[in-house]
Tab-separated table of C-alpha atoms in Angstrom:
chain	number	residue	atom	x	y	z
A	1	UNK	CA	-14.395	36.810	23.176
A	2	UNK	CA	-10.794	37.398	22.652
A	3	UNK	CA	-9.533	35.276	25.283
A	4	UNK	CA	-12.024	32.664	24.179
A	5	UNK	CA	-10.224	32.650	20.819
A	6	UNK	CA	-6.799	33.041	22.039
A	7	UNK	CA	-7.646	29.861	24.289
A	8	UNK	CA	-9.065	27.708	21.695
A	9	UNK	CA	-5.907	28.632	19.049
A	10	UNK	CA	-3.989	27.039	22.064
A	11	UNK	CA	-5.534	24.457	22.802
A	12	UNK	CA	-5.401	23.674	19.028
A	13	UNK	CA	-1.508	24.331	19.096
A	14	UNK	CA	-1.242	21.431	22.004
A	15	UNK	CA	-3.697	18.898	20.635
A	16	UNK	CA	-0.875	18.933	17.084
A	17	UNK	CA	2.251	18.329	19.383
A	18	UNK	CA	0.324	16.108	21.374
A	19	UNK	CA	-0.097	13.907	18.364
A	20	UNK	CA	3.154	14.658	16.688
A	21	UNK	CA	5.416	11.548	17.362
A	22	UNK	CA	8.352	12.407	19.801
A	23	UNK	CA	11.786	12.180	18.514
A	24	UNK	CA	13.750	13.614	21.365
A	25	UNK	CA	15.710	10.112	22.310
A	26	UNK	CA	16.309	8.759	18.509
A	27	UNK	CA	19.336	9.329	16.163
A	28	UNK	CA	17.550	8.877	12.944
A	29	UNK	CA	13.658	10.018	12.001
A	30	UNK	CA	12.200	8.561	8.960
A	31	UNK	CA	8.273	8.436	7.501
A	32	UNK	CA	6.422	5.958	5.847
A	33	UNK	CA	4.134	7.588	2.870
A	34	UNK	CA	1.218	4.660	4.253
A	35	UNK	CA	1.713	1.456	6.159
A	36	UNK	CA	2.599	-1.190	3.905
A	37	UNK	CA	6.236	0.850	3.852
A	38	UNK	CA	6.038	1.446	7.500
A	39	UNK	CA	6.327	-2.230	7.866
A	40	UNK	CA	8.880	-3.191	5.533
A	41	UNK	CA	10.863	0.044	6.902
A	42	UNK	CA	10.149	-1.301	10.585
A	43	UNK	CA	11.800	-4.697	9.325
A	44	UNK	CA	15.133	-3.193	9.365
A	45	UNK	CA	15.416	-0.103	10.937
A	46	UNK	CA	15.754	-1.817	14.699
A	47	UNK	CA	15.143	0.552	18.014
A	48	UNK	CA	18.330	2.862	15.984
A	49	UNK	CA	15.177	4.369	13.665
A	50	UNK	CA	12.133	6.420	15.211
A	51	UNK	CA	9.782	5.286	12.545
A	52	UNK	CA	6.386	7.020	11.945
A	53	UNK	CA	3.636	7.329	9.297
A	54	UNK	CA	1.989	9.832	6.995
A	55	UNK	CA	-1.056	7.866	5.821
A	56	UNK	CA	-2.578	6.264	8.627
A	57	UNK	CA	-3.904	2.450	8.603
A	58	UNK	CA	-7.555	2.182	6.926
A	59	UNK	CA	-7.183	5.289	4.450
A	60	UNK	CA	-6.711	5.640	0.848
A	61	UNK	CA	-2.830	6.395	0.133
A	62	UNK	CA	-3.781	7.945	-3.493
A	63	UNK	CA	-6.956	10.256	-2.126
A	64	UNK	CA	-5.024	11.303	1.435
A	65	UNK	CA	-3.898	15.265	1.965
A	66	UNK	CA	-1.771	15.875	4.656
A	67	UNK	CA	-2.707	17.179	7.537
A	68	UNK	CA	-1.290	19.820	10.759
A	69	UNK	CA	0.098	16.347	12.886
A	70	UNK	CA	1.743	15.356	9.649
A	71	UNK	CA	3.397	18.642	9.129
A	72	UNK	CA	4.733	19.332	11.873
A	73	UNK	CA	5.927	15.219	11.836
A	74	UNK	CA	7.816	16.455	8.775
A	75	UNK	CA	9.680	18.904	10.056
A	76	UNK	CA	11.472	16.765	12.341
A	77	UNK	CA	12.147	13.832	9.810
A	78	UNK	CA	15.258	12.934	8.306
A	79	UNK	CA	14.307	10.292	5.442
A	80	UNK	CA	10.722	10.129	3.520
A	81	UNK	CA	10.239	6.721	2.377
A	82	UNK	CA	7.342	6.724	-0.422
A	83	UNK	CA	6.412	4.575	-3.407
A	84	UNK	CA	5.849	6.826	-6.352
A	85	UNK	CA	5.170	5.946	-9.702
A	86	UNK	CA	1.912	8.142	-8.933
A	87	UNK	CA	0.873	6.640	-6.112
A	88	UNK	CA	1.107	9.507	-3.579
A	89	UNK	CA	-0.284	12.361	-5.489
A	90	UNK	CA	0.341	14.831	-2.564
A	91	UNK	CA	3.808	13.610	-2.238
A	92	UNK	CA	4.407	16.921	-4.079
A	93	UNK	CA	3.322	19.085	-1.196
A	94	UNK	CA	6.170	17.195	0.789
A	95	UNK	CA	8.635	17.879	-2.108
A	96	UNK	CA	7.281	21.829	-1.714
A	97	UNK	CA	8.138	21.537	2.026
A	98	UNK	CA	11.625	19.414	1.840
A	99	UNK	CA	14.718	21.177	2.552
A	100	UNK	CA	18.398	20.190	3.065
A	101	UNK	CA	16.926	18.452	5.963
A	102	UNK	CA	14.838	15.612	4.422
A	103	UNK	CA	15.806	12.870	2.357
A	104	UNK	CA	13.243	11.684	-0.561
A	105	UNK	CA	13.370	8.234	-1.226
A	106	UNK	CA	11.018	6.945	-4.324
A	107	UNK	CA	11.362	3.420	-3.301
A	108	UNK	CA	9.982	1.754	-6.347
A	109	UNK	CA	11.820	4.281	-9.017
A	110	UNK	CA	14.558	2.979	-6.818
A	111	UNK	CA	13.926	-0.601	-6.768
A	112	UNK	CA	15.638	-3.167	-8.872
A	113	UNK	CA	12.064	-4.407	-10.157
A	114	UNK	CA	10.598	-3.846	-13.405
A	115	UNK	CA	7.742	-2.453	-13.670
A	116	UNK	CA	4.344	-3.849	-15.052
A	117	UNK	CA	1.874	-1.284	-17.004
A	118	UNK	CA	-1.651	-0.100	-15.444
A	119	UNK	CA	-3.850	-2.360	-17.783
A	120	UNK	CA	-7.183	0.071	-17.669
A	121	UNK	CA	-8.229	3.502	-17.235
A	122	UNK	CA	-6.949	7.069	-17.372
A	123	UNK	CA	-3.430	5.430	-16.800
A	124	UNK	CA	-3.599	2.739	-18.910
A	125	UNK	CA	-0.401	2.156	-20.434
A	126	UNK	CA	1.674	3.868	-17.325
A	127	UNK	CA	4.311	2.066	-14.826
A	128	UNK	CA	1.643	0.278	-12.252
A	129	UNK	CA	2.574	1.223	-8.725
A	130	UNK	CA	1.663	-1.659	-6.776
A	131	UNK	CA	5.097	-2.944	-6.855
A	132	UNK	CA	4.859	-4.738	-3.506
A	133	UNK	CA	1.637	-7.002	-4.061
A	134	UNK	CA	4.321	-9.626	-5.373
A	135	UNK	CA	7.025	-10.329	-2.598
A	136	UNK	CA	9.829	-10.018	-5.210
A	137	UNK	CA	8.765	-6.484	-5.743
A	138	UNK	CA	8.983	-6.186	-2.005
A	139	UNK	CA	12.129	-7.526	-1.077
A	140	UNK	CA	13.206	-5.148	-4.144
A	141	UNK	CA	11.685	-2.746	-1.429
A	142	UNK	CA	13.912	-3.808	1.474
A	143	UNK	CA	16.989	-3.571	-0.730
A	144	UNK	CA	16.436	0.163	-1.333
A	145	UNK	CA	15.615	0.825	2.392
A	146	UNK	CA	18.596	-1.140	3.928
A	147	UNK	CA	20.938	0.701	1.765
A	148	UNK	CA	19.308	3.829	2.459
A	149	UNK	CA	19.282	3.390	6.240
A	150	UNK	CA	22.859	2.138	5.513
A	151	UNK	CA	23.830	5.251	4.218
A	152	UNK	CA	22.374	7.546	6.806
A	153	UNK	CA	23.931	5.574	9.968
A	154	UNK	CA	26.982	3.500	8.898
A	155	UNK	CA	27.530	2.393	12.082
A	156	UNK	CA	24.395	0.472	12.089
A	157	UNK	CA	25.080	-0.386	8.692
A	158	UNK	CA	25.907	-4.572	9.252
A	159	UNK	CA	22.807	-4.996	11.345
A	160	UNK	CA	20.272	-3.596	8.911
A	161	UNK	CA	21.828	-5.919	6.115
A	162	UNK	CA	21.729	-8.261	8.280
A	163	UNK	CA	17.797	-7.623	8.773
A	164	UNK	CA	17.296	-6.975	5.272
A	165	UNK	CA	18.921	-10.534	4.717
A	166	UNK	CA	16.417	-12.218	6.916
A	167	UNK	CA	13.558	-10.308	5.875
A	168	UNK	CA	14.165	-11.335	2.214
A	169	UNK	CA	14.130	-15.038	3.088
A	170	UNK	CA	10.794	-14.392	5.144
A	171	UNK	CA	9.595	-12.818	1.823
A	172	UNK	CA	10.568	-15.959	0.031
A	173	UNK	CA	9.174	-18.480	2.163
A	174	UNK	CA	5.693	-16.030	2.041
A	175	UNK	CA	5.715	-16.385	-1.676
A	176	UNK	CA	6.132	-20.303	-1.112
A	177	UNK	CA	3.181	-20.296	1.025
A	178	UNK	CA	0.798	-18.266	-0.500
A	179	UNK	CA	1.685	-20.096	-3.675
A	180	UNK	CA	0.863	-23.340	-2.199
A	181	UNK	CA	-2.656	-22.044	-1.029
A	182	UNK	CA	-3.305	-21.173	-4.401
A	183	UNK	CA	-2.255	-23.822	-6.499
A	184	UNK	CA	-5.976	-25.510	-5.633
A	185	UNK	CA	-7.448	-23.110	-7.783
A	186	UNK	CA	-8.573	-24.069	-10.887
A	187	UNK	CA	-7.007	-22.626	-14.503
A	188	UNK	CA	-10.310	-21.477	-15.206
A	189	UNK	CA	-11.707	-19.280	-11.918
A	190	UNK	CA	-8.004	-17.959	-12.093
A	191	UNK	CA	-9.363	-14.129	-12.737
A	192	UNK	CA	-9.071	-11.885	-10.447
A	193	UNK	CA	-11.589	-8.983	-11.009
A	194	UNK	CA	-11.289	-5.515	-8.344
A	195	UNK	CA	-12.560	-2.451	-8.496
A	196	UNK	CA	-9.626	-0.925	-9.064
A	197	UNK	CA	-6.528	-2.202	-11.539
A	198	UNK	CA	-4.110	-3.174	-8.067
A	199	UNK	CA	-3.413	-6.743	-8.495
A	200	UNK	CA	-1.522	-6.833	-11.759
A	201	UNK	CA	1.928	-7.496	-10.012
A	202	UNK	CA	0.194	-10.003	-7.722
A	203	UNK	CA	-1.487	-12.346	-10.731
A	204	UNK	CA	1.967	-12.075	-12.301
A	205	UNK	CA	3.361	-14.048	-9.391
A	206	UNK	CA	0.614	-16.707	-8.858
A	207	UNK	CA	-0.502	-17.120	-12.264
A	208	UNK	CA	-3.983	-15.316	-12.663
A	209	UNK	CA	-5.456	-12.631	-15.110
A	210	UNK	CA	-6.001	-9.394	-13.127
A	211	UNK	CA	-9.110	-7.348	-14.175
A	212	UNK	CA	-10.007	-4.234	-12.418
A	213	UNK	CA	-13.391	-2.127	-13.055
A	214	UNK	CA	-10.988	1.348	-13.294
A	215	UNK	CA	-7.661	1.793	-13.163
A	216	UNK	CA	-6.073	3.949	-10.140
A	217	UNK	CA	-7.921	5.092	-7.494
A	218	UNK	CA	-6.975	8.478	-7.952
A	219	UNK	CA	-8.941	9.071	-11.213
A	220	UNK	CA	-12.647	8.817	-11.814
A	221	UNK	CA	-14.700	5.599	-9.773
A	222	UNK	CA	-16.995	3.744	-10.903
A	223	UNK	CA	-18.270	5.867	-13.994
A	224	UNK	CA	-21.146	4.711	-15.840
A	225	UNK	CA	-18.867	3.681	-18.961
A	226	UNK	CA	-16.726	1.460	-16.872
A	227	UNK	CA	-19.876	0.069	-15.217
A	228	UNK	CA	-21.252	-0.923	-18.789
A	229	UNK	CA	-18.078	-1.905	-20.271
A	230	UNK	CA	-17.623	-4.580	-16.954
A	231	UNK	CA	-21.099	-6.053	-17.521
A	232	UNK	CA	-20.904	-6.003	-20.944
A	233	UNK	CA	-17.327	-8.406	-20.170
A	234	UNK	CA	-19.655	-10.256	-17.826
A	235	UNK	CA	-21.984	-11.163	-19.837
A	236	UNK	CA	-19.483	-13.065	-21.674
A	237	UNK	CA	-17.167	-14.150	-18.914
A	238	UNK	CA	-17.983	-15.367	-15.392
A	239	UNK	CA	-15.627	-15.920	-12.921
A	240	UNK	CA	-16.547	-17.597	-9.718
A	241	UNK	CA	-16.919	-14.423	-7.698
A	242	UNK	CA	-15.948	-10.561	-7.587
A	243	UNK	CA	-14.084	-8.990	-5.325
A	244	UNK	CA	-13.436	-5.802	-3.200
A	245	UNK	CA	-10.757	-3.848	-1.781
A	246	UNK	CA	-10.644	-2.758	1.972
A	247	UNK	CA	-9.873	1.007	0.916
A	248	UNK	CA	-12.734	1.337	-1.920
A	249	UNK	CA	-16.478	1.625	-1.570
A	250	UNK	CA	-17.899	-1.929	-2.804
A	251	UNK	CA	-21.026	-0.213	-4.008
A	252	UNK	CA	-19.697	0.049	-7.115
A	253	UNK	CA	-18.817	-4.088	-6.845
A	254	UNK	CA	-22.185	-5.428	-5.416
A	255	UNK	CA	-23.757	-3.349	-8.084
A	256	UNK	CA	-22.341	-5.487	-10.647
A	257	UNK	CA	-22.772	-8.780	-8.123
A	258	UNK	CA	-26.435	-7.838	-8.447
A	259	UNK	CA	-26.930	-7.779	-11.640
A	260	UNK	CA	-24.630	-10.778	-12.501
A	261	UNK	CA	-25.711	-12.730	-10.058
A	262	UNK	CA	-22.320	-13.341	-9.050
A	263	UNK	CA	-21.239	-13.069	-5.154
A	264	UNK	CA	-18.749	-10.715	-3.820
A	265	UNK	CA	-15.849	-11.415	-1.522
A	266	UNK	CA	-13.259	-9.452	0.481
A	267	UNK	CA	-12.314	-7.529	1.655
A	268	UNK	CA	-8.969	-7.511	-0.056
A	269	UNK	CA	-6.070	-5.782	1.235
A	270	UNK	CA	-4.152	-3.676	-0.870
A	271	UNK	CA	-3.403	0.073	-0.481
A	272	UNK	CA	-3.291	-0.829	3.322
A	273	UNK	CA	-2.811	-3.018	5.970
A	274	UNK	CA	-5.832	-3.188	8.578
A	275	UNK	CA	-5.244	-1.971	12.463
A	276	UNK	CA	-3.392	-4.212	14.883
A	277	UNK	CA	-6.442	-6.482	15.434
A	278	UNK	CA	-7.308	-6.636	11.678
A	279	UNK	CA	-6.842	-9.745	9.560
A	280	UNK	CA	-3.995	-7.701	7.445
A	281	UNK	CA	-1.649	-6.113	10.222
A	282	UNK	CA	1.332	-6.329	8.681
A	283	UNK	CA	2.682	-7.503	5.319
A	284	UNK	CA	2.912	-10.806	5.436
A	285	UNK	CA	-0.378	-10.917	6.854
A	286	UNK	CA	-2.125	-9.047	4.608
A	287	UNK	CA	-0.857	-11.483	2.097
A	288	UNK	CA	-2.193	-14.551	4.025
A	289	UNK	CA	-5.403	-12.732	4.005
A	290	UNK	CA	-5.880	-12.343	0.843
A	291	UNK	CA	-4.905	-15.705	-0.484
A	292	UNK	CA	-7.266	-17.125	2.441
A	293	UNK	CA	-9.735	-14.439	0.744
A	294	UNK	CA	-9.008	-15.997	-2.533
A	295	UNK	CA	-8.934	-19.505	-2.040
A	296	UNK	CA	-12.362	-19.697	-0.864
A	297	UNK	CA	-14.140	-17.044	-3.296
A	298	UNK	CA	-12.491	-19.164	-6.766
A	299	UNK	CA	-12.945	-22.668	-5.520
A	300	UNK	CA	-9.323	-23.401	-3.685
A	301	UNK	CA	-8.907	-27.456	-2.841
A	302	UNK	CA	-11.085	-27.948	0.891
A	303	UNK	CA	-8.438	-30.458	1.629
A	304	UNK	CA	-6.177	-28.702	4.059
């Protein structure tokens, strides 16, 4: 029996470092708190940066607890790139762990962006995290990684300002274009109404009101007030069609589609970007997506 136990514990002990991410040929090792960073962090680190990921593609960033592979991730990492603003409520067991070793980086505390308010909810009233659903608010992003990167190799300083330079463009002409899918929407189907409060800085950008059922989706789903407060608001109110999220459970949504009679569309991506064969694999993607998403739920022009 003892062996037997002895044999599992290692087998355990190989299956971690087997899914730990090797650093052994890299100069700098930095983590992503979920992917939407990864990406923007990927944009300028170059092959210089072994970049890796504590929240992995499909999960919920605010509801995620970190697990063995991600420890033991950690304790080879220089720089922790996360969002805050209460996004990452188990960033605090990293800030337990952190030594001299790891650098901390709240990206949007960091970020030269100001900060919109959670509109609903527990939080109502608090600095929104969802920074990076408007591109602004995500080249703000880039800015705080390239100097950051900057800092920790100034060798390879020039060529991730250099990246950061033509990443912000890219962000600009994304803005251009999602704008331009939009603009076929009419004034009046311009509401955007989630299940959670996620699209504020997002409706800010492209001119729509952003509703959401709670407010973050680390507090309370779906309770029966917010459910009776929403149809109450559609009773009065009907936009063309409600929508989902790709990281929340649309019951919650086609329980109000069903008694509204109102169709639901998505899903949207927000708190993640989908796997490599998703519709939403990286940033700019995700933001095609969910203007393509969008544009055909609240009535966009057909002319293409």
């Amino acid at each position: 029996m003892l062996k037997r136990v002895t044999w599992m514990c290692t087998l355990l002990f190989v299956a971690l470092i087997s899914t730990a991410p090797s650093y052994a040929n890299t100069t700098l090792r930095v983590m992503a708190s979920f992917s939407v960073i990864e990406d923007l962090v990927n944009r300028i680190a170059g092959d210089a940066v072994s970049v890796n990921v504590i929240v992995p593609r499909g999960e919920d960033v605010h509801r995620w607890e970190l697990t063995p592979p991600n420890v033991l991730a950690l304790e080879e990492t220089h720089i922790v790139f996360y969002n805050g603003l209460g996004l990452e409520p188990w960033i605090r067991h990293v800030e337990a762990m952190s030594d001299d070793q790891i650098t901390l980086i709240e990206v949007a505390q960091k970020a030269d962006y100001a900060p919109l308010m959670v509109s609903t909810g527990q939080y109502k009233g608090e600095p929104d995290p969802h920074i990076w659903m408007d591109p602004a608010g995500a080249a703000a992003y880039i800015d705080v990684i390239a100097e950051t990167l900057a800092e920790h190799m100034p060798d390879q300083a020039e060529a991730f300002y250099a990246r950061a330079e033509e990443a912000r463009r890219a962000l600009s002409d994304l803005s251009q274009a999602v704008k331009e899918r939009l603009e076929g929407i009419p004034k009046t189907n311009r509401t955007l109404l989630t299940s959670e409060a996620s699209f504020g800085y997002f409706a800010d950008a492209f001119d729509f009101e952003a509703l959401g059922l709670w407010g973050l989706n680390n507090e309370t789903q779906g309770s029966a007030q917010a459910m009776a407060k929403m149809s109450e608001h559609l009773g009065e109110n009907r936009p063309p069609a409600l929508l989902y999220e790709s990281t929340t459970p649309s019951i919650h949504m086609d329980a109000l589609s069903r008694e509204t009679s109102l169709p639901l569309a998505g899903p949207l991506y927000v708190d993640t970007l989908s796997g490599a064969d998703g519709p939403a694999a990286t940033y700019s993607a995700m933001l095609h997506h969910n203007a393509e998403i969008l544009h055909s739920a609240l009535g966009g022009a057909t002319a293409e």
